[in-house]
Short mmCIF file of C-alpha atoms in Angstrom, two decimals:
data_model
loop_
_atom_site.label_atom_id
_atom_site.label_comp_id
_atom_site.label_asym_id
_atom_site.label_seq_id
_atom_site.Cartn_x
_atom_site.Cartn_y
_atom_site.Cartn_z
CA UNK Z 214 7.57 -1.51 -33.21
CA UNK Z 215 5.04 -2.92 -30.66
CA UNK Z 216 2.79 -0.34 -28.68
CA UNK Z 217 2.85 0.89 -25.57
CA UNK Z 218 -0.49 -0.84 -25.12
CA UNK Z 219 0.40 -4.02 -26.42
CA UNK Z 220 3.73 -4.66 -24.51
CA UNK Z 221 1.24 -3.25 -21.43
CA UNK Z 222 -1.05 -6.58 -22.35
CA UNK Z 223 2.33 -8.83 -22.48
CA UNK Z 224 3.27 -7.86 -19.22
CA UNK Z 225 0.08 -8.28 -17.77
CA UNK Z 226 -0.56 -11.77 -18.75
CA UNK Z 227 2.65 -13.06 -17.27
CA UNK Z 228 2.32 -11.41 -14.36
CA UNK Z 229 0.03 -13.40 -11.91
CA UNK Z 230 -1.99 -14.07 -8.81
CA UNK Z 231 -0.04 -16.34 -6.20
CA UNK Z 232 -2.47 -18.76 -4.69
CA UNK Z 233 -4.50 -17.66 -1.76
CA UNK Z 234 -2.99 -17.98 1.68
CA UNK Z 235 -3.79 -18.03 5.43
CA UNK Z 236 -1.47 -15.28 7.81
CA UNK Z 237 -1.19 -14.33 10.58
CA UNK Z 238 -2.83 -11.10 11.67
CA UNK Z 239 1.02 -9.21 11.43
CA UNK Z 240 1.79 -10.66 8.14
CA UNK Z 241 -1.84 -9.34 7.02
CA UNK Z 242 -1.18 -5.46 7.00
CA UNK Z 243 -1.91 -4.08 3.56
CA UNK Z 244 -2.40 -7.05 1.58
CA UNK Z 245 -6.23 -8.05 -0.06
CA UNK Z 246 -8.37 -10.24 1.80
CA UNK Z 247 -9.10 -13.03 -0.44
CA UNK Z 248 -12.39 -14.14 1.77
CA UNK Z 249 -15.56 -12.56 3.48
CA UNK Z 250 -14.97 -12.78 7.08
CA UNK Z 251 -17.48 -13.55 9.78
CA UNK Z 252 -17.84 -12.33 13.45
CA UNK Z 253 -17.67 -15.12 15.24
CA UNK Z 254 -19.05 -13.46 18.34
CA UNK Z 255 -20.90 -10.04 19.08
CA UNK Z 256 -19.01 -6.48 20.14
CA UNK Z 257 -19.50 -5.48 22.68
CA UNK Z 258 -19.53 -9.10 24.09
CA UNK Z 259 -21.64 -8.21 27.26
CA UNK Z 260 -22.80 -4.93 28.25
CA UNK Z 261 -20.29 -2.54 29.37
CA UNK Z 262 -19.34 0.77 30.89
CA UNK Z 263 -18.50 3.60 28.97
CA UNK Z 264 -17.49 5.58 31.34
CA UNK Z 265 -15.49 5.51 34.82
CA UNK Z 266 -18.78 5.92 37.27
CA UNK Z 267 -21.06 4.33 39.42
CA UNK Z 268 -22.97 1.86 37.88
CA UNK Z 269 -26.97 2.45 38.94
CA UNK Z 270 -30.48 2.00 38.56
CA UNK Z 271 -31.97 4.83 37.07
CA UNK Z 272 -35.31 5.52 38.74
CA UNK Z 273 -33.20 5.35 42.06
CA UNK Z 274 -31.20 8.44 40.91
CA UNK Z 275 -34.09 10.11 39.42
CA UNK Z 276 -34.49 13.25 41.20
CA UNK Z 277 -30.83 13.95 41.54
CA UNK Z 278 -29.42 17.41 40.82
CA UNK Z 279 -26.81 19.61 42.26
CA UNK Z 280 -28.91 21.65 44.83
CA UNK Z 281 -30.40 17.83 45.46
CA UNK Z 282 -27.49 14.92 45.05
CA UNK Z 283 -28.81 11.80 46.25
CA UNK Z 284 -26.89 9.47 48.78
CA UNK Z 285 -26.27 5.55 47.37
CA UNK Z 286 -24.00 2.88 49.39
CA UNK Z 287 -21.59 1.23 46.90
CA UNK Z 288 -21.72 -2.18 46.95
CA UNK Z 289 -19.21 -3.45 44.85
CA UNK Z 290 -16.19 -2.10 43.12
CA UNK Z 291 -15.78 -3.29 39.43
CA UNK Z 292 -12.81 -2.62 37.49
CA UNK Z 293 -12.43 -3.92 33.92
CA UNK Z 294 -11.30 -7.42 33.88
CA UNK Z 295 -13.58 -8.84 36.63
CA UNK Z 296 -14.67 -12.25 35.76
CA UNK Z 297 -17.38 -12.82 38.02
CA UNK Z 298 -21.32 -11.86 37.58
CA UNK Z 299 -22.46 -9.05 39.59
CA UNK Z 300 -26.17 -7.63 40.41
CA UNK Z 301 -26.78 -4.14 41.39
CA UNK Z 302 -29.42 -4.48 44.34
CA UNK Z 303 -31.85 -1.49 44.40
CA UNK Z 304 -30.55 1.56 46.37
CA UNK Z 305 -27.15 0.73 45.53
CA UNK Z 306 -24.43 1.97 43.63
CA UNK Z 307 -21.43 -0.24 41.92
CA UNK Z 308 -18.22 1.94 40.80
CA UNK Z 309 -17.32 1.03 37.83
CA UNK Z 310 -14.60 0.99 35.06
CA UNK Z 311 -14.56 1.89 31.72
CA UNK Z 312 -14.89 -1.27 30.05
CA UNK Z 313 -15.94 -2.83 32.91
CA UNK Z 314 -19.05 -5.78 32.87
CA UNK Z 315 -21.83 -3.81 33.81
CA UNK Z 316 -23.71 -5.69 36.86
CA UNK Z 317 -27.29 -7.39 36.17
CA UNK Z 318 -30.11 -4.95 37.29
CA UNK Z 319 -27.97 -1.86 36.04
CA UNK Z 320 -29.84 0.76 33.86
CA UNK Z 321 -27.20 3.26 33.60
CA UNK Z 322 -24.02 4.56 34.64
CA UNK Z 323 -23.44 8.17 36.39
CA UNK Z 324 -19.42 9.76 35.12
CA UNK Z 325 -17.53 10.21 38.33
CA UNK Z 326 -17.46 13.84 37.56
CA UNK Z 327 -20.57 14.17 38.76
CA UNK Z 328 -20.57 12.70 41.81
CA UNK Z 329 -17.88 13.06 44.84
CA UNK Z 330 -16.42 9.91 43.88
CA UNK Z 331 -16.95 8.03 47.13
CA UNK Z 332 -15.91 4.66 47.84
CA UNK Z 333 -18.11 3.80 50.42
CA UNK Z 334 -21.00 6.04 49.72
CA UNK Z 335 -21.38 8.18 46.74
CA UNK Z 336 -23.39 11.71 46.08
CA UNK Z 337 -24.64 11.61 42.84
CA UNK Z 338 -25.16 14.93 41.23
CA UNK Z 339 -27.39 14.59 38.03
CA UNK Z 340 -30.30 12.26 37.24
CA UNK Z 341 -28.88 10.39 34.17
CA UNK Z 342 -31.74 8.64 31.20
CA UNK Z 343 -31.91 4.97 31.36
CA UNK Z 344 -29.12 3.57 28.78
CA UNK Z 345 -27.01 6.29 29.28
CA UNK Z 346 -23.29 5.82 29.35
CA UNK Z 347 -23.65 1.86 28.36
CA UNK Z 348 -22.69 0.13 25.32
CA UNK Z 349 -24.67 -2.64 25.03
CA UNK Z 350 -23.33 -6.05 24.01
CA UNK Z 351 -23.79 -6.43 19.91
CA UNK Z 352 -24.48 -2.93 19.35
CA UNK Z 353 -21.49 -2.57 17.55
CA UNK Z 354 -21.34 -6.33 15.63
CA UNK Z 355 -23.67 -8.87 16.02
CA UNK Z 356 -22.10 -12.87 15.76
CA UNK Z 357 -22.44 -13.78 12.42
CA UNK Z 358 -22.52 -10.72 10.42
CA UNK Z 359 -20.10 -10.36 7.27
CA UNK Z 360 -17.93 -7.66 8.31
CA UNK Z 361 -14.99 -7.64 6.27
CA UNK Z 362 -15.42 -7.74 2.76
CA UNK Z 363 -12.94 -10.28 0.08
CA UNK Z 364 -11.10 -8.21 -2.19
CA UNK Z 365 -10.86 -5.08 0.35
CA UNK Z 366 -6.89 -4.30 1.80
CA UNK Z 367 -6.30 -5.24 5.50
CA UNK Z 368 -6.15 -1.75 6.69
CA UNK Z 369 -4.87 -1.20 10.58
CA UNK Z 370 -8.53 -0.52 11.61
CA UNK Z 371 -9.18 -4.02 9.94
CA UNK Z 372 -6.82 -5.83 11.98
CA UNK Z 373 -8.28 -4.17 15.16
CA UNK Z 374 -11.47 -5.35 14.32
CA UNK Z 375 -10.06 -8.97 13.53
CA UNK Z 376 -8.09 -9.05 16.46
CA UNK Z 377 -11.45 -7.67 18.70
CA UNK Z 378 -13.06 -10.50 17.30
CA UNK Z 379 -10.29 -13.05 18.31
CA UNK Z 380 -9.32 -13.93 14.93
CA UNK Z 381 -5.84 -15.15 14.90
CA UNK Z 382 -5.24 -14.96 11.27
CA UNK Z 383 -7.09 -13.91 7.47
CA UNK Z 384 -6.99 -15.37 4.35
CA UNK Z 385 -5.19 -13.11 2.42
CA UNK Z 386 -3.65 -12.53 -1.59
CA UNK Z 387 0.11 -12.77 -0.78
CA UNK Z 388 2.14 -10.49 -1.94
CA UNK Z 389 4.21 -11.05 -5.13
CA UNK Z 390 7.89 -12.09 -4.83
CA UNK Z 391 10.26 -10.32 -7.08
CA UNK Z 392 14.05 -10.80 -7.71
CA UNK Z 393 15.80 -7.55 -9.00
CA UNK Z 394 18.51 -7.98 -11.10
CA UNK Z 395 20.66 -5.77 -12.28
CA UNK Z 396 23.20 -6.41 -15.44
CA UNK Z 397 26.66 -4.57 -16.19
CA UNK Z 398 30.32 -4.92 -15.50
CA UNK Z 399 30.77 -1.62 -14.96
CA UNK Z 400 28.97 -1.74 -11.95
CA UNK Z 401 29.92 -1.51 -8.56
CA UNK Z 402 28.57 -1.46 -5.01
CA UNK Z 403 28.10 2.02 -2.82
CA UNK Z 404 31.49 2.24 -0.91
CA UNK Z 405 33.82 0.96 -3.55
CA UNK Z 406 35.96 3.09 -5.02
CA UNK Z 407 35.19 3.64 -8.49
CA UNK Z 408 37.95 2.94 -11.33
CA UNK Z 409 38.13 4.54 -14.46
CA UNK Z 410 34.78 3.12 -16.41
CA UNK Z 411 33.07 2.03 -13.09
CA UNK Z 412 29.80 3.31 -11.87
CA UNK Z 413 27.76 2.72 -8.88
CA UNK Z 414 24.58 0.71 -9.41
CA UNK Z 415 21.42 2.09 -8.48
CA UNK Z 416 18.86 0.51 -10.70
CA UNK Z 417 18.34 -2.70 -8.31
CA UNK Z 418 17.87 -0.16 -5.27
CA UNK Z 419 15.57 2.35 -7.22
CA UNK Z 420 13.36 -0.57 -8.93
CA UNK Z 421 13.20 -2.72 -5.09
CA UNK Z 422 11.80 0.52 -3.82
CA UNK Z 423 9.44 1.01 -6.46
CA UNK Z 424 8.14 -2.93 -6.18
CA UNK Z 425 7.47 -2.43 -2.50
CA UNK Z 426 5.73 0.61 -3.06
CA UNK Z 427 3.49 -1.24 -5.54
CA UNK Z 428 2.91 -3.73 -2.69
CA UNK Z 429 5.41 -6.64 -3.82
CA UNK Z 430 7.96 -8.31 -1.55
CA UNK Z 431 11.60 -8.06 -3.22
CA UNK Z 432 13.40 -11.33 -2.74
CA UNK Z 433 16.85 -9.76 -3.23
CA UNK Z 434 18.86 -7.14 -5.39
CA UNK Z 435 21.81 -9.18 -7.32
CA UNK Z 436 24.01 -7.76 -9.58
CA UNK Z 437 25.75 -9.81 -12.70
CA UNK Z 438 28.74 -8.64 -14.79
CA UNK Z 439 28.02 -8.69 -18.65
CA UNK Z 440 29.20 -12.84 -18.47
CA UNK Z 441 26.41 -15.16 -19.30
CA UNK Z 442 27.74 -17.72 -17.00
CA UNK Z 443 28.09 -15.43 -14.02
CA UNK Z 444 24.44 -14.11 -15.49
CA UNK Z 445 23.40 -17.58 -15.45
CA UNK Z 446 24.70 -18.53 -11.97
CA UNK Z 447 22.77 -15.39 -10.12
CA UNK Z 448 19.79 -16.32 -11.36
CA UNK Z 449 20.28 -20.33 -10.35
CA UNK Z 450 20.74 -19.44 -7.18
CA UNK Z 451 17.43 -17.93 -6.23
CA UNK Z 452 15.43 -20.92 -8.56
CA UNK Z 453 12.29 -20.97 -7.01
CA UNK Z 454 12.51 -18.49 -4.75
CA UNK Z 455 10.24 -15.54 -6.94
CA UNK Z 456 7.33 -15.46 -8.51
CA UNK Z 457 8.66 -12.30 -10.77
CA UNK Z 458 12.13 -11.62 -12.20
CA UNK Z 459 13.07 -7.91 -13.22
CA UNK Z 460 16.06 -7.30 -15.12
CA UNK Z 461 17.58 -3.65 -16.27
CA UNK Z 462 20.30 -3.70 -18.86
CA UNK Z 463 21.40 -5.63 -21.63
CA UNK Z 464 18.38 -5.77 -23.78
CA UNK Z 465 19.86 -3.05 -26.73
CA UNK Z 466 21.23 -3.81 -29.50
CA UNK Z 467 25.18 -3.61 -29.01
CA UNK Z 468 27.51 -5.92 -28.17
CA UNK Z 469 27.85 -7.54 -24.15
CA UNK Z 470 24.02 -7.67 -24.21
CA UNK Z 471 24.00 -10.31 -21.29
CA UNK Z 472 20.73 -10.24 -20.58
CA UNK Z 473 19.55 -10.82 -24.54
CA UNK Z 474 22.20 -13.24 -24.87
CA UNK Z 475 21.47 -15.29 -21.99
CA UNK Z 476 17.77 -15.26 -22.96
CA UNK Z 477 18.32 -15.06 -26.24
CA UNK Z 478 17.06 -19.40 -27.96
CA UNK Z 479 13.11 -17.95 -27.56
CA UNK Z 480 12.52 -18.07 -23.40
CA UNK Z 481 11.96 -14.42 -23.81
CA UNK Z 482 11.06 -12.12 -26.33
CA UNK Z 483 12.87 -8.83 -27.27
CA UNK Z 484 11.05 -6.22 -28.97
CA UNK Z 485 10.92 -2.45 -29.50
CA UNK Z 486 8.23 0.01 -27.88
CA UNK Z 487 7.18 2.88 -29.23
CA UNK Z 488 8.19 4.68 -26.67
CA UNK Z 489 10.52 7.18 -25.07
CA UNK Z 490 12.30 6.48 -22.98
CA UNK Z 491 12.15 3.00 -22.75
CA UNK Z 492 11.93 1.32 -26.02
CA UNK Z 493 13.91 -1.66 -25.69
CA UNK Z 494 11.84 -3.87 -23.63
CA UNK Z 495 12.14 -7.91 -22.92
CA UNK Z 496 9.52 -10.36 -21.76
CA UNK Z 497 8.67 -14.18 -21.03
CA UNK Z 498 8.76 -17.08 -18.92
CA UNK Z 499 12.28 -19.10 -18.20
CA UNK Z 500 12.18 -22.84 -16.44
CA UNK Z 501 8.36 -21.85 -15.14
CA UNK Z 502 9.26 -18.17 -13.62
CA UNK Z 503 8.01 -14.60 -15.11
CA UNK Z 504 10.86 -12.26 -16.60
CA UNK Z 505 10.58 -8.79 -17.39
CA UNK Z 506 13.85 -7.22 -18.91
CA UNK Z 507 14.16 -3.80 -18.48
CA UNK Z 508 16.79 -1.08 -20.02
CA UNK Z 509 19.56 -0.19 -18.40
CA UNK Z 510 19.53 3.61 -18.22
CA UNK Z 511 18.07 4.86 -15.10
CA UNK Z 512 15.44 6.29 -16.24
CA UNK Z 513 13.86 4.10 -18.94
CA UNK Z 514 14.31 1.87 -16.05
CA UNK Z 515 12.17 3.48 -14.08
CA UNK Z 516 9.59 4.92 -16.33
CA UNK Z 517 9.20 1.57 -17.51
CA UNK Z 518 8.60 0.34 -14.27
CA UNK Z 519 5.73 2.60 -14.05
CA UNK Z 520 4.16 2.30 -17.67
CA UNK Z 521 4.65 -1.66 -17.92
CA UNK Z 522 5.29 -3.74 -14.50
CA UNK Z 523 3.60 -1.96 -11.46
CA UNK Z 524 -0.29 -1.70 -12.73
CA UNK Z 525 0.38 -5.43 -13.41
CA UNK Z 526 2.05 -5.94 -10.17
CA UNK Z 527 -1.02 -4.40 -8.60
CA UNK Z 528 -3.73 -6.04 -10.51
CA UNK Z 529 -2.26 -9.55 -9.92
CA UNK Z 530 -2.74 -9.17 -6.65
CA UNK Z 531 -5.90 -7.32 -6.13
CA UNK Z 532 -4.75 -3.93 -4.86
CA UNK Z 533 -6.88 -0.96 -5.63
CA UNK Z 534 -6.04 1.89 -8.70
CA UNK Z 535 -3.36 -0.21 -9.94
CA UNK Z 536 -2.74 2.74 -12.07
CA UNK Z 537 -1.32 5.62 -11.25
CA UNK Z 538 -4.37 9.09 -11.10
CA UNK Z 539 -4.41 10.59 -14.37
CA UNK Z 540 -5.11 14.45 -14.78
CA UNK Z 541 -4.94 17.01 -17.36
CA UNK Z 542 -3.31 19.89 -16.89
CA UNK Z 543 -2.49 23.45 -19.14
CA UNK Z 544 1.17 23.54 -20.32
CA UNK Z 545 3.73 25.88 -19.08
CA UNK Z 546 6.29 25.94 -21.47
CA UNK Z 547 6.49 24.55 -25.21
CA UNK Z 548 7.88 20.96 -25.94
CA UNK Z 549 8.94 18.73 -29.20
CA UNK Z 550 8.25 15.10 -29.18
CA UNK Z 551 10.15 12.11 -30.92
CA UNK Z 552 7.37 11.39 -34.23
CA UNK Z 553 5.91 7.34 -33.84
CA UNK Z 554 6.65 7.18 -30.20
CA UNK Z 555 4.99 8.47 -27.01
CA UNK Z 556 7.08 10.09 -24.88
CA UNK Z 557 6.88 10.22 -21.17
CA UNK Z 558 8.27 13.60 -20.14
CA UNK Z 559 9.46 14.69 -16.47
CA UNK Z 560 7.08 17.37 -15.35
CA UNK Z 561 6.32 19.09 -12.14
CA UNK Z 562 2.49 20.15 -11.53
CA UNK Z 563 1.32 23.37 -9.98
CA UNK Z 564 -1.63 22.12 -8.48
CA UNK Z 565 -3.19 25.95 -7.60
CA UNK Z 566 -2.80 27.19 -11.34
CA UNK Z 567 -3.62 23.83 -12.77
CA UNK Z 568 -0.42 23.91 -14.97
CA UNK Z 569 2.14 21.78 -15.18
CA UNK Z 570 6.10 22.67 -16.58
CA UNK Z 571 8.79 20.15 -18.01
CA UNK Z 572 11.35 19.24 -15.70
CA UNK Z 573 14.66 18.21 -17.29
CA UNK Z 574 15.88 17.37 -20.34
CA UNK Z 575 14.20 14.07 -22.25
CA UNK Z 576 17.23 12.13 -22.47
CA UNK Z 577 17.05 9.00 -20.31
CA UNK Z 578 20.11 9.15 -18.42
CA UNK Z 579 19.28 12.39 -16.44
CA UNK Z 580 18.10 10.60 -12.74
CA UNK Z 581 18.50 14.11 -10.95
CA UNK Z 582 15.52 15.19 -12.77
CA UNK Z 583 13.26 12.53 -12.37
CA UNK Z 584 14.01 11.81 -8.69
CA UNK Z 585 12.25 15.36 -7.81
CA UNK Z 586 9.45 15.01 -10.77
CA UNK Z 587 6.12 14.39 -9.24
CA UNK Z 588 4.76 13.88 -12.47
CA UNK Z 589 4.78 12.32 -15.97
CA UNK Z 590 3.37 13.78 -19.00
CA UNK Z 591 1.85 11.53 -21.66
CA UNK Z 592 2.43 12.70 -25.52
CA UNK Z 593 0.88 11.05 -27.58
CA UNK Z 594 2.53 8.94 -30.35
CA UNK Z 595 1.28 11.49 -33.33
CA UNK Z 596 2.17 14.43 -31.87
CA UNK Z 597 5.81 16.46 -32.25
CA UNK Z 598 5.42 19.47 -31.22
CA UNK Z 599 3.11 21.39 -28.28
CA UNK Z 600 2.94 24.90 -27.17
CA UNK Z 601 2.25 26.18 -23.82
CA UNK Z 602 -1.50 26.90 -22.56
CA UNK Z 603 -2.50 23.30 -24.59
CA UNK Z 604 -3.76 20.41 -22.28
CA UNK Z 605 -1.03 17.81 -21.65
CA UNK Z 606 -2.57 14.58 -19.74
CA UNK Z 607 -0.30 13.80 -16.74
CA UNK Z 608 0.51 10.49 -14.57
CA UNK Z 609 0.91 11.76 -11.17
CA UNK Z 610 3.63 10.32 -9.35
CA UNK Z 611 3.18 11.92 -6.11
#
């Protein structure tokens, strides 16, 4: 049987990088900026208020206190927005905006709340430093500077700051496109009524939701009966339109193996991981597009997912700890492990005791369990047996 780590290499190398592209600041949001971007201008632009108050020269408002408020006419009124170019004359006042241009001449600004907020004249209560209450244009960027880094994610402070510098768009790693696809003619759509041997499907919902988690875009969730033909026609129909295709199902070894025998003259390989649950896996390239079969019970599915596809998801296109935080933690309770194959056990960590207690039985048909899991834990390949209080390592899920 192939290793964990060496179907984890496969997977890797077929899944890829799209070419860079250029979006638009709302297409941006979470995705890896594939180039070092500029400021184009300086922020502030000009010098501006950062406060609503009366705009003033300092010395004029030197001596001012409470017991002492000095008297200034306002000259102007500036709220933010005004175009023109203003200068405070000496022995003046300008009320002022947050935001707002501050007038040539200016030296500080005084907060309305201490003065009597006068429109015509003002009494200004305190004798403020020169520079006090104004942001100054470049203090924050100066034109020119690098200030977004390639290979960081477009958080929503980075699109403020892209936007502040009127960027319109970012060069950007697009997110991969994925088509999930999920095999069996027993399967039926929420809402149908079931008939004896029907079930509804819910590996093409859970694995979507786990590809946009890891930051893909899902292209669409088809289902195909066990008919090669039908199999065949699904995937025609969205030629072109992914960069990824997941399957889940028909890869074992019975009969009605659709997947397997659609794929089955070389396009992709089927092989056996050591590994539980999960160890009939599927992968290659089919008329130029990525496949990764999957098994059909829900939680192989799923688990394989997380061993095989979404750190290689992640990696191809640049998004940080592509892996999922590893830990060790002391075990609760005492488990047995399948000899020659790692198992990947539901668990649920008690983060205040450090330990960390099976959840569920192994078998991979048993969803309930793994949907409230928040953990896996990793046994190794050599090991069959483990007793509580030894360290398990854990994948946590949370």
């Amino acid at each position: 049987m192939r290793t964990v780590e060496e179907h984890q290499r496969v997977v890797a190398d077929l899944i890829t990088a799209r070419a860079t592209a250029t979006v638009g600041l709302a297409d941006a949001e979470g995705l890896v900026l594939a180039a070092d971007v500029a400021a184009p201008l300086s922020l502030p632009v000009f010098d501006n208020s950062a406060m609503d108050g009366y705009a003033v020269h300092a010395e004029d408002v030197a001596a001012a206190s409470d017991a002492t408020p000095v008297k200034l006419p306002v000259a102007e009124d500036i709220p933010a927005g005004r175009v023109d170019r203003l200068t405070l004359a000496a022995g003046t006042a300008h009320r002022i905006m947050t935001g707002a241009p501050l007038p040539a001449g200016a030296t500080a600004v005084v907060p309305v709340e201490a003065t009597d907020a006068g429109t015509d004249t003002v009494e200004i209560r305190i004798a403020p430093k020169p520079g006090q209450h104004v942001r100054r244009a470049g203090e924050d960027v100066t034109a020119g500077t690098t200030v977004l880094r390639a290979g960081q994610v477009v958080t929503p402070a980075a699109l403020g700051l892209a936007a502040a510098l009127g960027l319109g768009s970012l060069t950007v790693q697009p997110r991969l496109r994925v088509l999930v696809m999920s095999t069996g003619s027993e399967l039926v759509s929420a809402g149908t009524e079931l008939q004896p041997g029907q079930i509804y499907e819910s590996n093409a919902i859970m694995l979507a939701a786990a590809v946009r988690e890891a930051g893909g875009e899902v292209v669409a969730t088809p289902t195909s009966s066990d008919d090669v033909a039908q199999f065949s026609t699904v995937l025609e129909g969205y030629a072109g339109q992914a960069d990824l295709i997941i399957t889940t199902g028909g890869v074992s070894a019975g009969a009605y193996e659709v997947v397997k025998d659609a794929f089955g003259a070389g396009a992709v390989e089927f092989v056996k991981v050591a590994m539980q649950p999960g160890m009939p896996q599927g992968a290659g390239r089919a008329a130029g597009t990525s496949i990764i079969t999957l098994p059909g019970n829900p939680v192989s599915a799923l688990v394989s997912f997380e061993v095989f596809v979404r750190p290689a998801l992640r990696a191809a296109m640049g998004l940080p700890n592509p892996h999922r935080p590893r830990r060790t933690a002391v075990l609760a309770d005492d488990l047995t492990s399948p000899k020659g194959k790692r198992q990947f056990r539901r668990g649920v960590y008690d983060a205040a005791a450090g330990t960390v207690t099976t959840y569920g039985p192994p078998a991979s048909h048993h969803l309930r369990w793994l949907a409230s899991a928040d953990c896996l834990l990793e046994i190794a390949e050599d090991v069959t047996e483990m007793a509580a209080g030894e360290q398990v390592q854990l994948w946590d899920l949370s």
